[in-house]
Amino acid sequence: MRQYCRSGEQRLASLTTFTDEARIALDTVSSRASDLLSPSLRLGVTGLSRAGKTVFISAFVHNLIHGGRLPLFEAQKSGRIARAFLEEQPDDAVPRFQYEDHIHALVDERIWPDSTRAISELRLTIEYESASGWNRMFSRGRLSVDIVDYPGEWLLDLPLLGKSYREFSHDAFELAELPVRADLSEAWRKLSGEIAADADADEMVARKLFEGFAAYLKAAKLDERALSTLPPGRFLMPGDLDGSPALTFAPLPNLGDGKARPGSLHAMMERRYEAYKTHVIKPFFREHIARLDRQIVLIDAMQALNSGAAAMLDLERALTEILACFRPGRGSFLTDLFTRRIDRILVAATKADHLHHESHDRLQAIVRRLTQRAAGRANLTGADVDVVAMAAVRATREGTVKQGRETLPVIIGTPLKGETIGGEIFDGKTETAIFPGDLPAKVDSVFEAGDAKNHRQDQDDPAIRIVRFRPPRLERTAEGVTLSLPHIRLDRALQFLIGDRLA
């Protein structure tokens, strides 16, 4: 099975046409001209569902606007940031990221905001004093960060641009037959086997096949399996395309090498697949991905860890496909006038506040190994790639409890209403302390293929106990000023992503 995009210029050529590249170049030239007067940086924020994209962006902006505690973010630590504020975004056709609504949910209602369902954008402008006297003479000390929020599921569609419908179908069935997926895909595979690809096109048959395929993808995404490689992404998050013919298709088995008969089901599915690539995937790449300067990829590694080695291997496959379809590297002065490239990529394992800090190094080591393997296969030449274990909003604090003669490290927080621990159902108001468990000390053990045959661990003894907590109650000063959102290593993420641009 072809799991990854091709490398180098061949890979980029498979994603765009000459016309696409010309439009990208014109857009880049216009943007570079604007940057001479008002420097900007386009930061992509992506991740698979429930990885915490909305929370990350909200915390990113809130901490900069409110002067949060960011000791590893050098410009803030040294007092060189004069102010940070929101401005009107440059792209009028892209929905605005509703920062104010999300902060109201986090701070006032203490509920987690709704997840990313489509693309959105927000411009945060930072006024600062350069650390260099030379730069202070020639720079205005102003940087606009255009934050582009988009679902990682849509990014996983990009490899489809390099695949024919026949190749897509072959790969989809090969994935569906893996032990971790076989029972979930059984009904759809059985239905597909009963329908002849060369039969006359039938809208109701196409709809049944699509619904069966989409149901299998959605089941594979649930916490029990926590799988990540599930294209086409719009089948999981259709946005405004829900119900359109461009989404009403599915893979077909045993297509052979012959050309589809006109008027057949095969021809219908193939036409819709190509329409999906032309009208959905290509514009997404051209108008958003090809315009990025920096990128953060958020992953929920702990849910995959709890689901076993098969889920971790699938997360690695997904991360490889995501990284392989960025435009990495650094260009020359001339090439940068016409083409943007992503020169820094951060892979962040979220929800570190669900673990005691003693396990943070292990989580980061696991994600580093995951990223190194994925980045090596994706051939990210020229881009700086780093990893971090973080929590953009810290919902817990740490403590210890005595259990007999043993002292256990615990995390303390308010579980969401309906969460269950040891048979106790929480009301969303009661604070509790839990021992979250320990991550494996041996990094390689979580990727061992032998374990991948077992699609889940013993549910009575998971690697870590994942409990969803309410956002924290913010502290207030004696003067009644609400402090910024607490976090774990958000400052390190900021330093890597934008610190050099504020030097």
Coordinates of C-alpha atoms in Angstrom, one line a residue:
M1 CA 0.0 0.0 0.0
R2 CA 1.3 3.5 -0.8
Q3 CA 1.0 5.2 2.5
Y4 CA 3.0 8.4 1.9
C5 CA 3.3 11.3 -0.5
R6 CA 6.3 11.2 -2.8
S7 CA 9.3 13.3 -1.7
G8 CA 10.8 16.6 -3.0
E9 CA 9.5 18.4 -6.1
Q10 CA 7.8 15.2 -7.4
R11 CA 5.6 15.3 -4.3
L12 CA 4.7 19.0 -4.7
A13 CA 4.0 18.4 -8.4
S14 CA 1.4 15.7 -7.6
L15 CA -0.5 18.3 -5.5
T16 CA -0.6 21.2 -7.9
T17 CA -0.8 22.1 -11.6
F18 CA 1.1 24.8 -13.4
T19 CA -1.9 27.0 -13.1
D20 CA -2.1 26.3 -9.3
E21 CA 1.6 27.3 -9.0
A22 CA 1.1 30.5 -10.9
R23 CA -1.8 31.5 -8.6
I24 CA 0.3 30.7 -5.6
A25 CA 3.2 32.7 -6.9
L26 CA 1.0 35.8 -7.6
D27 CA -0.5 35.5 -4.1
T28 CA 2.9 35.2 -2.5
V29 CA 4.3 38.2 -4.4
S30 CA 1.4 40.3 -3.3
S31 CA 1.8 39.2 0.3
R32 CA 5.6 39.8 0.3
A33 CA 4.9 43.4 -0.9
S34 CA 2.5 43.9 2.0
D35 CA 5.1 42.5 4.4
L36 CA 7.5 45.3 3.6
L37 CA 5.2 47.7 5.3
S38 CA 3.6 45.4 7.9
P39 CA 5.5 42.2 8.5
S40 CA 3.4 39.1 9.0
L41 CA 3.7 35.4 9.7
R42 CA 1.1 32.8 8.8
L43 CA 0.9 30.1 11.4
G44 CA -1.1 26.9 10.7
V45 CA -2.7 25.1 13.6
T46 CA -4.0 21.6 12.9
G47 CA -4.5 18.3 14.5
L48 CA -6.9 15.4 14.5
S49 CA -10.3 15.9 16.3
R50 CA -10.2 16.5 20.0
A51 CA -6.5 17.2 20.0
G52 CA -7.2 20.7 21.3
K53 CA -6.8 23.1 18.4
T54 CA -9.4 25.6 19.6
V55 CA -8.1 25.6 23.1
F56 CA -4.5 26.1 21.9
I57 CA -5.4 29.1 19.8
S58 CA -7.5 30.6 22.6
A59 CA -4.7 30.2 25.2
F60 CA -2.1 31.4 22.7
V61 CA -3.9 34.7 22.2
H62 CA -5.1 35.1 25.8
N63 CA -1.7 34.8 27.3
L64 CA -0.1 37.3 24.9
I65 CA -2.9 39.8 25.2
H66 CA -3.0 39.5 29.0
G67 CA 0.7 39.2 29.7
G68 CA 0.6 35.6 30.8
R69 CA 3.3 33.7 32.7
L70 CA 5.6 32.7 29.9
P71 CA 9.1 32.2 31.3
L72 CA 10.4 30.3 28.3
F73 CA 9.1 32.8 25.8
E74 CA 12.1 35.2 25.6
A75 CA 10.4 38.3 24.3
Q76 CA 7.9 38.2 27.1
K77 CA 10.3 37.2 29.8
S78 CA 12.7 40.1 28.9
G79 CA 9.8 42.6 28.8
R80 CA 10.3 43.5 25.2
I81 CA 6.6 43.0 24.2
A82 CA 4.8 46.4 24.5
R83 CA 1.4 45.0 23.7
A84 CA -0.5 42.4 21.7
F85 CA -4.0 42.9 20.3
L86 CA -6.4 41.5 17.7
E87 CA -6.8 43.1 14.3
E88 CA -9.1 42.6 11.3
Q89 CA -7.9 39.5 9.5
P90 CA -6.6 39.9 5.9
D91 CA -8.8 37.1 4.3
D92 CA -12.4 38.3 4.1
A93 CA -13.6 35.0 2.6
V94 CA -12.4 32.9 5.6
P95 CA -14.6 32.7 8.7
R96 CA -13.1 34.5 11.8
F97 CA -11.9 32.3 14.7
Q98 CA -14.4 33.3 17.4
Y99 CA -11.9 34.0 20.1
E100 CA -14.2 36.0 22.3
D101 CA -16.8 33.2 22.4
H102 CA -14.2 30.5 23.2
I103 CA -12.7 32.6 26.0
H104 CA -16.2 33.2 27.5
A105 CA -16.7 29.4 27.5
L106 CA -13.3 28.7 29.1
V107 CA -13.2 31.5 31.7
D108 CA -16.8 32.3 32.5
E109 CA -18.7 29.1 32.0
R110 CA -15.7 26.8 32.6
I111 CA -16.7 24.5 29.7
W112 CA -14.5 23.5 26.8
P113 CA -15.3 25.3 23.5
D114 CA -16.7 23.5 20.5
S115 CA -14.2 21.7 18.3
T116 CA -12.9 22.9 14.9
R117 CA -15.4 22.0 12.2
A118 CA -14.0 24.1 9.3
I119 CA -11.3 26.6 8.5
S120 CA -11.1 29.9 10.5
E121 CA -8.5 32.6 10.9
L122 CA -7.5 35.2 13.4
R123 CA -4.9 38.1 13.3
L124 CA -2.9 38.8 16.4
T125 CA -0.5 41.8 16.2
I126 CA 2.5 42.1 18.5
E127 CA 4.3 45.3 19.1
Y128 CA 7.8 44.7 20.5
E129 CA 11.2 46.1 21.0
S130 CA 13.9 44.2 19.1
A131 CA 16.8 42.8 21.2
S132 CA 19.2 44.1 18.6
G133 CA 20.1 47.7 18.4
W134 CA 20.7 47.4 14.7
N135 CA 17.2 46.0 14.2
R136 CA 15.7 48.7 16.3
M137 CA 17.0 51.3 13.8
F138 CA 15.4 49.7 10.8
S139 CA 12.4 47.7 12.1
R140 CA 9.0 49.0 13.3
G141 CA 9.0 46.3 16.0
R142 CA 5.6 45.0 14.8
L143 CA 4.6 41.5 13.7
S144 CA 1.2 40.3 12.7
V145 CA 0.6 36.6 13.3
D146 CA -2.2 35.2 11.1
I147 CA -3.4 32.1 12.8
V148 CA -5.1 29.6 10.4
D149 CA -7.1 26.9 12.2
Y150 CA -8.1 23.9 10.1
P151 CA -9.1 20.2 10.7
G152 CA -6.3 17.7 10.4
E153 CA -8.8 15.3 8.9
W154 CA -8.9 17.6 5.8
L155 CA -5.1 17.6 5.6
L156 CA -5.1 13.8 5.4
D157 CA -6.9 14.2 2.0
L158 CA -3.8 15.7 0.3
P159 CA -2.2 12.4 -0.5
L160 CA -5.3 11.5 -2.5
L161 CA -4.2 14.1 -5.1
G162 CA -1.4 11.7 -6.1
K163 CA -3.7 8.6 -6.3
S164 CA -6.1 7.4 -9.0
Y165 CA -9.5 6.2 -7.9
R166 CA -8.3 2.6 -8.5
E167 CA -5.3 3.2 -6.2
F168 CA -7.5 4.9 -3.6
S169 CA -9.9 1.9 -3.6
H170 CA -7.1 -0.6 -3.3
D171 CA -5.5 1.2 -0.4
A172 CA -8.8 1.7 1.4
F173 CA -9.6 -2.0 1.3
E174 CA -6.1 -2.9 2.4
L175 CA -6.4 -0.7 5.4
A176 CA -9.9 -1.9 6.2
E177 CA -8.8 -5.5 6.4
L178 CA -6.2 -4.8 9.1
P179 CA -6.9 -6.6 12.4
V180 CA -7.6 -3.3 14.2
R181 CA -10.2 -2.4 11.6
A182 CA -11.6 -5.6 10.2
D183 CA -14.7 -5.9 12.5
L184 CA -15.6 -2.2 12.0
S185 CA -15.4 -2.4 8.3
E186 CA -17.0 -5.8 7.9
A187 CA -20.6 -4.6 7.1
W188 CA -19.3 -2.2 4.5
R189 CA -16.9 -4.7 2.9
K190 CA -19.7 -7.3 2.7
L191 CA -22.1 -4.8 1.0
S192 CA -19.3 -3.8 -1.5
G193 CA -18.7 -7.4 -2.3
E194 CA -22.3 -7.9 -3.3
I195 CA -22.4 -5.1 -5.8
A196 CA -20.8 -5.3 -9.3
A197 CA -18.6 -2.3 -10.1
D198 CA -19.7 -2.7 -13.8
A199 CA -23.4 -2.5 -13.0
D200 CA -25.4 0.5 -14.1
A201 CA -24.9 3.6 -12.0
D202 CA -27.6 3.9 -9.3
E203 CA -27.8 6.9 -7.0
M204 CA -29.3 4.8 -4.1
V205 CA -26.6 2.2 -4.4
A206 CA -24.0 4.9 -4.3
R207 CA -25.6 6.4 -1.3
K208 CA -25.7 3.1 0.6
L209 CA -22.0 2.4 -0.2
F210 CA -21.1 5.9 1.0
E211 CA -23.1 5.6 4.2
G212 CA -21.5 2.2 5.0
F213 CA -18.0 3.5 4.3
A214 CA -18.5 6.7 6.3
A215 CA -20.0 4.7 9.3
Y216 CA -16.9 2.5 9.4
L217 CA -14.6 5.6 9.3
K218 CA -16.5 7.2 12.2
A219 CA -16.4 4.1 14.3
A220 CA -12.7 3.8 13.8
K221 CA -12.3 7.3 15.0
L222 CA -14.0 6.7 18.4
D223 CA -12.0 6.5 21.6
E224 CA -12.0 2.7 21.8
R225 CA -9.9 2.4 18.6
A226 CA -8.6 6.0 18.4
L227 CA -7.4 5.5 14.8
S228 CA -6.1 8.5 12.8
T229 CA -5.6 7.5 9.1
L230 CA -9.2 7.9 7.9
P231 CA -9.4 9.7 4.5
P232 CA -11.4 11.2 2.9
G233 CA -11.5 13.7 5.7
R234 CA -14.7 15.4 4.6
F235 CA -16.6 12.1 5.3
L236 CA -15.9 12.8 8.9
M237 CA -16.2 16.6 8.8
P238 CA -18.2 17.5 5.7
G239 CA -18.7 21.2 6.5
D240 CA -21.0 22.8 3.8
L241 CA -20.5 19.9 1.5
D242 CA -22.8 17.6 3.4
G243 CA -25.0 15.6 1.0
S244 CA -23.3 16.8 -2.2
P245 CA -22.5 14.4 -5.0
A246 CA -18.8 15.2 -4.5
L247 CA -19.1 13.4 -1.2
T248 CA -21.4 10.6 -2.2
F249 CA -18.8 8.0 -3.3
A250 CA -16.9 5.1 -1.8
P251 CA -14.1 2.7 -2.8
L252 CA -15.0 -0.4 -4.8
P253 CA -13.2 -3.7 -4.6
N254 CA -11.5 -5.7 -7.4
L255 CA -11.5 -3.0 -10.1
G256 CA -8.8 -4.7 -12.2
D257 CA -6.9 -2.8 -14.8
G258 CA -9.6 -2.0 -17.4
K259 CA -11.2 1.3 -18.0
A260 CA -14.6 2.0 -16.3
R261 CA -17.6 1.4 -18.6
P262 CA -19.4 4.7 -19.3
G263 CA -22.6 4.8 -17.3
S264 CA -21.4 2.2 -14.8
L265 CA -21.3 2.5 -11.0
H266 CA -17.5 2.4 -11.3
A267 CA -17.5 5.4 -13.7
M268 CA -19.9 7.3 -11.4
M269 CA -17.7 6.7 -8.3
E270 CA -14.5 7.5 -10.2
R271 CA -16.0 10.8 -11.6
R272 CA -17.1 11.9 -8.1
Y273 CA -13.7 11.0 -6.6
E274 CA -12.0 13.2 -9.2
A275 CA -14.5 16.0 -8.5
Y276 CA -13.7 15.7 -4.8
K277 CA -10.0 16.2 -5.6
T278 CA -10.6 19.1 -8.0
H279 CA -13.2 21.0 -6.1
V280 CA -12.4 20.2 -2.5
I281 CA -8.8 19.1 -2.0
K282 CA -6.9 21.3 -4.5
P283 CA -8.5 24.6 -3.4
F284 CA -7.8 23.8 0.2
F285 CA -4.1 23.2 -0.5
R286 CA -3.7 26.1 -2.8
E287 CA -5.6 28.7 -0.7
H288 CA -4.4 27.7 2.7
I289 CA -1.6 25.1 3.1
A290 CA 0.6 26.5 0.4
R291 CA 0.5 29.9 2.1
L292 CA 1.8 28.9 5.5
D293 CA 5.2 29.9 7.1
R294 CA 5.0 27.9 10.3
Q295 CA 3.0 24.9 11.5
I296 CA 2.0 23.2 14.8
V297 CA 0.4 19.8 14.6
L298 CA -1.5 18.8 17.8
I299 CA -1.9 15.1 18.6
D300 CA -3.8 13.2 21.3
A301 CA -1.1 10.6 21.9
M302 CA -2.4 9.5 25.2
Q303 CA -5.7 8.2 23.7
A304 CA -3.7 6.3 21.1
L305 CA -1.4 4.9 23.8
N306 CA -4.4 3.6 25.8
S307 CA -5.8 1.9 22.7
G308 CA -2.7 -0.1 22.1
A309 CA 0.2 -0.4 19.5
A310 CA -2.2 -0.6 16.5
A311 CA -3.5 2.8 17.3
M312 CA 0.0 4.2 17.8
L313 CA 1.2 2.7 14.5
D314 CA -1.9 4.3 12.8
L315 CA -1.1 7.6 14.4
E316 CA 2.4 7.4 13.0
R317 CA 1.0 6.6 9.6
A318 CA -1.3 9.7 9.8
L319 CA 1.5 12.0 11.0
T320 CA 3.7 10.8 8.2
E321 CA 1.1 11.6 5.6
I322 CA 0.5 15.0 7.2
L323 CA 4.2 16.0 7.3
A324 CA 4.8 14.7 3.8
C325 CA 2.3 17.1 2.3
F326 CA 3.7 20.3 3.8
R327 CA 6.1 22.5 1.8
P328 CA 9.2 22.4 4.1
G329 CA 12.5 24.2 3.9
R330 CA 14.1 27.5 3.4
G331 CA 14.4 29.2 0.1
S332 CA 16.7 32.0 -1.2
F333 CA 15.7 35.6 -1.3
L334 CA 14.5 35.3 -4.9
T335 CA 12.5 32.1 -4.5
D336 CA 10.9 33.4 -1.3
L337 CA 9.3 36.2 -3.4
F338 CA 7.2 33.6 -5.2
T339 CA 6.8 30.6 -2.9
R340 CA 6.2 30.2 0.8
R341 CA 7.8 27.3 2.6
I342 CA 7.3 26.1 6.2
D343 CA 10.6 26.4 8.0
R344 CA 9.5 25.3 11.4
I345 CA 7.1 22.5 12.4
L346 CA 6.2 21.7 16.0
V347 CA 4.5 18.4 16.9
A348 CA 2.7 18.9 20.3
A349 CA 1.3 16.1 22.4
T350 CA -1.6 17.8 24.2
K351 CA -3.3 17.1 27.5
A352 CA -0.1 16.8 29.5
D353 CA -2.1 18.0 32.5
H354 CA -3.8 14.6 32.6
L355 CA -0.4 13.2 33.7
H356 CA 1.8 13.9 36.7
H357 CA 4.9 15.8 35.7
E358 CA 7.0 12.7 36.4
S359 CA 5.6 11.2 33.3
H360 CA 6.0 14.2 31.0
D361 CA 9.5 13.3 29.9
R362 CA 8.2 9.8 28.9
L363 CA 5.3 11.3 26.9
Q364 CA 7.7 13.7 25.1
A365 CA 10.1 10.8 24.4
I366 CA 7.3 8.7 22.9
V367 CA 6.2 11.6 20.7
R368 CA 9.8 12.4 19.7
R369 CA 10.3 8.8 18.5
L370 CA 6.9 9.0 16.7
T371 CA 7.9 12.3 15.0
Q372 CA 11.4 11.2 14.1
R373 CA 10.1 8.1 12.3
A374 CA 7.3 10.1 10.6
A375 CA 9.6 13.0 9.6
G376 CA 12.2 10.6 8.2
R377 CA 9.6 8.9 6.0
A378 CA 8.2 12.2 5.0
N379 CA 11.6 13.6 3.9
L380 CA 11.3 17.0 5.6
T381 CA 14.4 18.5 4.1
G382 CA 15.3 21.9 5.4
A383 CA 12.6 22.4 8.1
D384 CA 13.3 22.5 11.8
V385 CA 11.1 19.9 13.5
D386 CA 10.6 19.8 17.3
V387 CA 8.2 18.1 19.8
V388 CA 6.7 19.2 23.1
A389 CA 4.4 17.7 25.7
M390 CA 2.0 20.5 26.7
A391 CA -1.4 21.6 27.9
A392 CA -2.5 24.9 26.4
V393 CA -4.9 25.2 29.3
R394 CA -4.0 23.4 32.5
A395 CA -7.1 21.9 34.1
T396 CA -5.4 20.2 37.0
R397 CA -2.8 20.7 39.7
E398 CA -0.5 18.2 41.3
G399 CA -0.4 16.6 44.8
T400 CA 0.3 13.3 46.6
V401 CA -1.8 10.9 48.6
K402 CA -0.9 8.2 51.0
Q403 CA -2.0 4.6 50.2
G404 CA -0.8 2.4 53.0
R405 CA 2.9 2.9 53.2
E406 CA 3.1 4.1 49.6
T407 CA 2.9 7.8 48.6
L408 CA 1.3 8.2 45.1
P409 CA 1.7 11.3 42.8
V410 CA -1.8 12.4 41.8
I411 CA -3.5 15.1 39.8
I412 CA -6.4 17.2 41.2
G413 CA -9.2 18.7 39.3
T414 CA -13.0 18.9 38.7
P415 CA -14.1 16.0 36.5
L416 CA -16.8 16.9 33.9
K417 CA -20.4 16.0 34.7
G418 CA -21.0 12.4 33.9
E419 CA -17.3 11.3 34.1
T420 CA -16.9 8.0 36.0
I421 CA -14.1 6.9 38.3
G422 CA -14.3 3.5 40.1
G423 CA -18.1 3.5 39.7
E424 CA -18.5 7.0 41.1
I425 CA -20.3 9.4 38.7
F426 CA -19.3 13.0 39.0
D427 CA -21.6 16.0 39.1
G428 CA -19.2 18.5 37.4
K429 CA -18.8 20.4 40.7
T430 CA -16.8 18.1 42.9
E431 CA -13.0 18.2 42.9
T432 CA -11.1 14.9 43.2
A433 CA -7.6 13.5 43.1
I434 CA -6.7 10.6 40.9
F435 CA -3.6 8.6 40.2
P436 CA -3.3 8.8 36.4
G437 CA -0.9 5.8 36.0
D438 CA 2.5 5.6 34.4
L439 CA 3.6 5.6 30.8
P440 CA 5.9 2.8 29.6
A441 CA 9.5 3.4 30.3
K442 CA 10.6 1.7 27.1
V443 CA 9.7 3.9 24.1
D444 CA 9.9 1.1 21.6
S445 CA 7.4 -1.0 23.4
V446 CA 4.5 1.2 22.3
F447 CA 5.2 0.7 18.6
E448 CA 5.9 -3.1 18.7
A449 CA 4.0 -4.6 15.8
G450 CA 3.3 -7.8 17.7
D451 CA 0.9 -5.9 20.0
A452 CA -0.8 -4.3 17.0
K453 CA -2.9 -7.5 16.5
N454 CA -4.7 -6.7 19.7
H455 CA -6.8 -3.7 18.8
R456 CA -7.2 -2.6 22.5
Q457 CA -5.6 -3.2 25.8
D458 CA -7.3 -4.7 28.8
Q459 CA -9.9 -2.0 29.6
D460 CA -9.7 -2.8 33.3
D461 CA -6.0 -1.9 33.3
P462 CA -5.3 0.9 30.8
A463 CA -1.9 2.5 30.5
I464 CA -3.2 5.8 31.9
R465 CA -6.6 6.8 33.4
I466 CA -8.0 9.5 31.1
V467 CA -10.6 11.6 32.9
R468 CA -12.0 14.8 31.3
F469 CA -11.7 17.7 33.7
R470 CA -13.5 21.1 33.6
P471 CA -11.3 24.2 32.7
P472 CA -9.8 25.7 35.8
R473 CA -11.2 28.6 37.8
L474 CA -9.0 31.5 37.1
E475 CA -7.2 33.3 39.9
R476 CA -7.8 37.0 40.5
T477 CA -5.5 39.6 42.0
A478 CA -6.3 41.7 45.0
E479 CA -7.4 44.4 42.6
G480 CA -9.9 42.0 41.0
V481 CA -7.9 41.5 37.8
T482 CA -8.3 38.1 36.2
L483 CA -5.0 36.3 35.5
S484 CA -4.2 34.6 32.2
L485 CA -5.0 30.9 31.5
P486 CA -2.6 28.5 33.2
H487 CA -0.7 26.1 30.9
I488 CA 2.1 23.6 30.7
R489 CA 4.9 24.5 28.2
L490 CA 2.8 26.8 26.1
D491 CA 5.7 29.3 26.4
R492 CA 8.1 26.8 24.9
A493 CA 5.7 26.3 22.0
L494 CA 5.5 30.1 21.4
Q495 CA 9.3 30.4 21.6
F496 CA 9.8 27.8 18.9
L497 CA 7.0 29.0 16.6
I498 CA 7.5 32.8 16.7
G499 CA 10.3 33.7 19.1
D500 CA 12.9 34.2 16.4
R501 CA 10.7 36.7 14.6
L502 CA 10.6 38.9 17.7
A503 CA 14.4 38.9 18.2

